[in-house]
Short mmCIF file of C-alpha atoms and ligand atoms in Angstrom, two decimals:
data_model
loop_
_atom_site.label_atom_id
_atom_site.label_comp_id
_atom_site.label_asym_id
_atom_site.label_seq_id
_atom_site.Cartn_x
_atom_site.Cartn_y
_atom_site.Cartn_z
CA MET H 268 -6.40 -25.66 13.92
CA THR H 269 -2.64 -25.39 14.06
CA SER H 270 -0.51 -24.43 11.10
CA ASP H 271 1.32 -27.77 11.00
CA THR H 272 -1.74 -29.82 10.10
CA ARG H 273 -3.19 -27.65 7.32
CA PRO H 274 -1.07 -26.78 4.29
CA ASN H 275 -3.19 -23.72 3.51
CA ALA H 276 -2.18 -22.15 6.79
CA LEU H 277 1.52 -22.80 6.39
CA LEU H 278 3.96 -19.96 6.62
CA ARG H 279 4.46 -18.26 3.32
CA ARG H 280 6.32 -15.34 1.86
CA GLY H 281 4.17 -12.44 0.70
CA LEU H 282 3.98 -11.26 -2.90
CA MET H 283 3.72 -7.98 -4.75
CA LEU H 284 0.66 -7.92 -7.00
CA ILE H 285 0.98 -5.23 -9.64
CA LEU H 286 -2.17 -4.10 -11.43
CA SER H 287 -1.64 -1.86 -14.44
CA SER H 288 -4.02 -0.68 -17.14
CA PRO H 289 -4.80 2.31 -19.27
CA SER H 290 -7.06 4.71 -17.42
CA GLY H 291 -10.67 3.76 -18.13
CA ALA H 292 -10.09 -0.01 -17.99
CA GLY H 293 -11.38 -0.37 -14.43
CA LYS H 294 -8.16 -0.91 -12.49
CA THR H 295 -9.12 1.34 -9.61
CA THR H 296 -12.44 -0.47 -9.13
CA ILE H 297 -10.79 -3.90 -9.24
CA SER H 298 -8.04 -2.78 -6.82
CA GLN H 299 -10.63 -1.49 -4.37
CA MET H 300 -12.65 -4.72 -4.56
CA ILE H 301 -9.54 -6.77 -3.75
CA LEU H 302 -8.55 -4.51 -0.86
CA ASP H 303 -12.09 -4.57 0.57
CA ARG H 304 -12.52 -8.33 0.31
CA ASP H 305 -9.09 -9.82 1.00
CA ALA H 306 -7.56 -9.20 4.42
CA GLU H 307 -4.14 -10.60 3.47
CA ILE H 308 -3.34 -7.86 0.97
CA ASN H 309 -2.69 -4.17 1.55
CA LEU H 310 -2.13 -1.28 -0.76
CA SER H 311 1.48 -0.25 -1.14
CA VAL H 312 1.43 3.42 -0.20
CA SER H 313 3.69 5.43 -2.51
CA ALA H 314 5.37 8.70 -1.72
CA THR H 315 4.57 11.58 -4.06
CA THR H 316 5.32 15.24 -4.52
CA ARG H 317 1.98 16.01 -6.16
CA PRO H 318 -0.51 18.12 -4.19
CA ILE H 319 -3.07 16.28 -2.09
CA ARG H 320 -6.56 16.09 -3.70
CA PRO H 321 -9.87 16.54 -1.91
CA GLY H 322 -10.83 13.31 -0.13
CA GLU H 323 -7.27 11.96 -0.01
CA ILE H 324 -5.62 11.14 3.30
CA ASP H 325 -1.89 11.50 3.92
CA GLY H 326 -0.41 8.09 4.76
CA VAL H 327 -3.43 6.23 3.34
CA HIS H 328 -3.56 7.17 -0.34
CA TYR H 329 0.00 8.49 -0.54
CA HIS H 330 2.71 9.86 1.66
CA PHE H 331 2.64 13.47 0.50
CA ILE H 332 6.12 14.92 0.73
CA ASP H 333 8.01 17.85 -0.83
CA GLN H 334 10.63 17.55 -3.57
CA ALA H 335 13.57 17.99 -1.18
CA ALA H 336 12.39 15.11 1.02
CA PHE H 337 11.76 12.99 -2.09
CA ASP H 338 15.24 13.70 -3.48
CA GLN H 339 16.76 12.80 -0.13
CA MET H 340 14.98 9.43 -0.19
CA VAL H 341 16.25 8.79 -3.74
CA GLU H 342 19.77 9.64 -2.60
CA ALA H 343 19.51 7.27 0.37
CA GLU H 344 18.18 4.51 -1.96
CA GLU H 345 15.01 4.21 0.07
CA PHE H 346 12.81 3.54 -2.98
CA TYR H 347 12.25 0.25 -4.75
CA GLU H 348 11.45 2.30 -7.80
CA TRP H 349 10.51 5.84 -8.61
CA ALA H 350 9.30 7.78 -11.64
CA THR H 351 8.13 11.16 -12.79
CA VAL H 352 4.51 11.00 -13.93
CA PHE H 353 2.71 14.09 -15.27
CA GLY H 354 5.42 16.32 -13.80
CA HIS H 355 5.39 14.91 -10.27
CA SER H 356 7.64 12.40 -8.53
CA TYR H 357 6.25 9.06 -7.32
CA GLY H 358 8.14 6.32 -5.52
CA THR H 359 7.66 3.05 -3.66
CA PRO H 360 9.35 3.04 -0.23
CA LYS H 361 11.30 -0.16 0.45
CA SER H 362 11.08 -0.48 4.22
CA GLN H 363 7.37 -1.26 4.74
CA ILE H 364 7.37 -3.81 1.92
CA ARG H 365 10.51 -5.76 2.80
CA ALA H 366 9.30 -6.35 6.35
CA GLY H 367 5.76 -7.22 5.22
CA LEU H 368 6.82 -9.78 2.63
CA LYS H 369 8.83 -11.66 5.22
CA GLU H 370 5.77 -11.82 7.47
CA GLY H 371 3.63 -13.23 4.64
CA ARG H 372 1.72 -10.05 3.85
CA ASP H 373 0.90 -9.24 0.22
CA PHE H 374 1.01 -5.80 -1.35
CA LEU H 375 -1.08 -4.40 -4.15
CA PHE H 376 0.56 -1.91 -6.50
CA ASP H 377 -1.38 0.45 -8.68
CA ILE H 378 1.54 1.61 -10.83
CA ASP H 379 2.23 2.20 -14.48
CA TRP H 380 4.44 0.17 -16.83
CA GLN H 381 7.60 2.12 -15.94
CA GLY H 382 7.24 1.35 -12.24
CA THR H 383 6.38 -2.25 -13.07
CA GLN H 384 9.59 -2.71 -15.04
CA GLN H 385 11.72 -1.22 -12.29
CA LEU H 386 10.07 -3.26 -9.56
CA TYR H 387 10.45 -6.44 -11.58
CA GLN H 388 14.15 -5.76 -12.18
CA LYS H 389 14.69 -5.27 -8.44
CA ASP H 390 12.74 -8.27 -7.22
CA GLN H 391 11.55 -10.81 -9.80
CA GLN H 392 10.70 -13.56 -7.34
CA ASP H 393 8.13 -11.55 -5.36
CA VAL H 394 6.44 -9.72 -8.23
CA VAL H 395 3.23 -10.83 -10.00
CA ARG H 396 2.29 -8.57 -12.91
CA VAL H 397 -1.32 -8.28 -14.09
CA PHE H 398 -2.49 -6.04 -16.92
CA ILE H 399 -6.15 -5.11 -17.34
CA LEU H 400 -7.47 -4.35 -20.83
CA PRO H 401 -10.74 -2.68 -21.81
CA PRO H 402 -13.13 -4.92 -23.82
CA SER H 403 -12.98 -2.75 -26.95
CA ILE H 404 -11.73 0.56 -28.23
CA GLU H 405 -15.33 1.85 -28.49
CA GLU H 406 -15.97 1.01 -24.83
CA LEU H 407 -12.70 2.67 -23.80
CA ARG H 408 -13.69 5.81 -25.71
CA ARG H 409 -17.10 5.74 -24.04
CA ARG H 410 -15.49 5.45 -20.59
CA LEU H 411 -12.95 8.19 -21.29
CA THR H 412 -15.57 10.54 -22.73
CA GLY H 413 -17.10 10.65 -19.26
CA ARG H 414 -20.15 12.85 -18.93
CA GLY H 415 -19.51 14.40 -22.30
CA THR H 416 -18.42 17.74 -20.86
CA ASP H 417 -14.81 17.50 -22.06
CA SER H 418 -13.66 18.77 -25.44
CA ALA H 419 -12.91 16.35 -28.28
CA GLN H 420 -9.25 17.34 -27.89
CA VAL H 421 -9.13 16.35 -24.22
CA VAL H 422 -10.81 13.02 -24.97
CA GLN H 423 -8.36 12.41 -27.84
CA ALA H 424 -5.39 13.12 -25.55
CA ARG H 425 -6.77 10.57 -23.04
CA MET H 426 -7.21 8.03 -25.85
CA ASP H 427 -3.62 8.58 -27.00
CA ARG H 428 -2.34 8.10 -23.45
CA ALA H 429 -4.43 4.95 -23.06
CA ARG H 430 -3.08 3.52 -26.32
CA ALA H 431 0.49 4.27 -25.20
CA GLU H 432 -0.12 2.39 -21.93
CA ILE H 433 -1.78 -0.55 -23.78
CA SER H 434 1.33 -0.92 -25.94
CA HIS H 435 3.15 -2.28 -22.86
CA TRP H 436 0.75 -5.21 -22.36
CA ASP H 437 3.44 -7.75 -23.19
CA GLY H 438 5.54 -6.84 -20.15
CA TYR H 439 3.05 -8.60 -17.84
CA ASP H 440 2.60 -12.17 -16.59
CA TYR H 441 -1.21 -12.14 -16.85
CA VAL H 442 -3.62 -10.15 -19.01
CA VAL H 443 -7.31 -9.86 -18.09
CA VAL H 444 -10.00 -8.25 -20.25
CA ASN H 445 -12.45 -6.25 -18.18
CA ASP H 446 -15.75 -6.95 -19.91
CA ASP H 447 -17.60 -7.40 -16.64
CA VAL H 448 -16.24 -6.05 -13.34
CA GLU H 449 -17.19 -9.07 -11.19
CA ALA H 450 -15.77 -11.53 -13.73
CA CYS H 451 -12.56 -9.51 -14.03
CA TYR H 452 -12.25 -9.33 -10.24
CA THR H 453 -12.71 -13.12 -10.01
CA GLN H 454 -10.00 -13.71 -12.59
CA VAL H 455 -7.52 -11.46 -10.79
CA CYS H 456 -8.34 -13.30 -7.52
CA GLU H 457 -7.68 -16.63 -9.21
CA VAL H 458 -4.24 -15.37 -10.21
CA LEU H 459 -3.60 -14.12 -6.68
CA HIS H 460 -4.68 -17.39 -5.05
CA ALA H 461 -2.64 -19.54 -7.42
CA GLU H 462 0.44 -17.37 -6.95
CA ARG H 463 0.12 -17.67 -3.17
CA MET H 464 0.24 -21.45 -3.55
CA LYS H 465 3.52 -21.47 -5.46
CA ARG H 466 5.95 -23.83 -3.82
CA ALA H 467 8.73 -21.26 -3.57
CA ARG H 468 6.41 -18.92 -1.62
CA GLN H 469 5.27 -21.56 0.86
CA THR H 470 8.19 -21.23 3.20
CA GLY H 471 6.56 -23.48 5.78
CA LEU H 472 6.42 -26.46 3.41
CA ILE H 473 9.84 -27.85 4.25
CA GLU H 474 8.94 -28.31 7.89
CA PHE H 475 5.48 -29.60 7.02
CA VAL H 476 6.75 -32.20 4.55
CA ARG H 477 9.51 -33.23 6.96
CA GLY H 478 6.77 -33.97 9.46
CA LEU H 479 4.93 -36.09 6.89
CA MET H 480 8.05 -38.11 6.16
CA ARG H 481 8.70 -38.96 9.80
CA ASP H 482 7.73 -42.43 11.07
P1 5GP J 755 -2.28 9.90 -9.44
O1 5GP J 755 -1.49 11.15 -9.17
O2 5GP J 755 -3.44 10.18 -10.36
O3 5GP J 755 -2.69 9.22 -8.17
O4 5GP J 755 -1.31 8.87 -10.20
C1 5GP J 755 -0.72 9.24 -11.41
C2 5GP J 755 0.06 8.05 -11.95
O5 5GP J 755 1.18 7.76 -11.10
C3 5GP J 755 -0.73 6.75 -12.06
O6 5GP J 755 -0.53 6.23 -13.37
C4 5GP J 755 -0.12 5.84 -11.04
O7 5GP J 755 -0.18 4.49 -11.47
C5 5GP J 755 1.31 6.36 -10.99
N1 5GP J 755 1.95 6.03 -9.71
C6 5GP J 755 1.45 6.13 -8.47
N2 5GP J 755 2.34 5.75 -7.53
C7 5GP J 755 3.46 5.37 -8.21
C8 5GP J 755 4.73 4.85 -7.80
O8 5GP J 755 5.05 4.65 -6.62
N3 5GP J 755 5.61 4.58 -8.81
C9 5GP J 755 5.31 4.77 -10.13
N4 5GP J 755 6.22 4.47 -11.03
N5 5GP J 755 4.11 5.26 -10.55
C10 5GP J 755 3.20 5.55 -9.60
#
């Protein structure tokens, strides 16, 4: 089937789907489900100065670079946004994303509220912001308590951080409560699919409609 007879296959501009949540709300699981099941979206790979962790792959999970290289990229304005999180620098390189959006590829961002704000300020038209909330404070505490091996103090610090992140919920376009992982995943997909259909993103529509108007 050719792209000029089926609106769903029309050319479109890609979008930047931002998923944020307090840790323990299931964002990583939801992100992974989307990446595994939807071929049109890729993870935006950030650059970071933090040390690589076991199981991580350079260029897949992050671009691991040193502080001097990071500072040079900041200087050259090669980041969409960057932030210092837990003492390390993190940034979103512009080049891969700009080219991808033009070709109709979507990018998934797993970034915090600070990065979300910066990205939105730089490029409102391409950004879709989704916040994931835990179903209750008890459930969040249960998830952050983990296997019960951490001290009450450590768990409390995680709870405080989670509450601080939750306080930024109103800076997002969509808010989804993660009561059930599959249901939450479905809701995020519904947002993604609807956003892809937005008229402004369907760059092939003008040609398509012109064709419909011809005698
Ligand atoms: P981690 O080091 O555990 O992978 O990530 C730590 C934090 O940094 C997470 O909250 C994550 O969302 C945030 N982060 C990762 N990449 C970026 C980025 O490119 N920009 C911003 N602002 N935050 C990021």
